[in-house]
C-alpha angles and dihedrals in degrees: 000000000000117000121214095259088053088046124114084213087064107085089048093054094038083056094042091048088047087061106043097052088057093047090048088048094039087056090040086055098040091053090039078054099054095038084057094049094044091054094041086051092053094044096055082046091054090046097052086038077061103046095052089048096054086047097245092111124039115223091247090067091036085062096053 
């Protein structure tokens, strides 16, 4: 009985595997990416929102 380790099949797994664990990490990073740049977006919109409610900044700057 031949384990995996022992397997012919084994260089070829070990290299899919390989693979799909750094697709599956590369698409994690790359939506973890995008969520952070979508908050960060909001966050800058709230604060010039903010500013142009308290009266420091006119809309018009606001805008650029």
């Amino acid at each position: 009985m031949q384990t995996v380790v022992e397997s012919s099949n084994f260089v070829p797994l070990l290299i899919f595997g390989g693979s799909f664990l750094v697709a599956v990490v590369a698409i994690i990073a790359g939506v973890g990416q995008k969520v952070l740049i979508g908050r960060n977006r909001e966050r800058t919109r709230q604060e010039v929102a903010a500013y142009v409610a308290e009266g420091t900044m006119t809309a018009d700057e606001g805008e650029r």
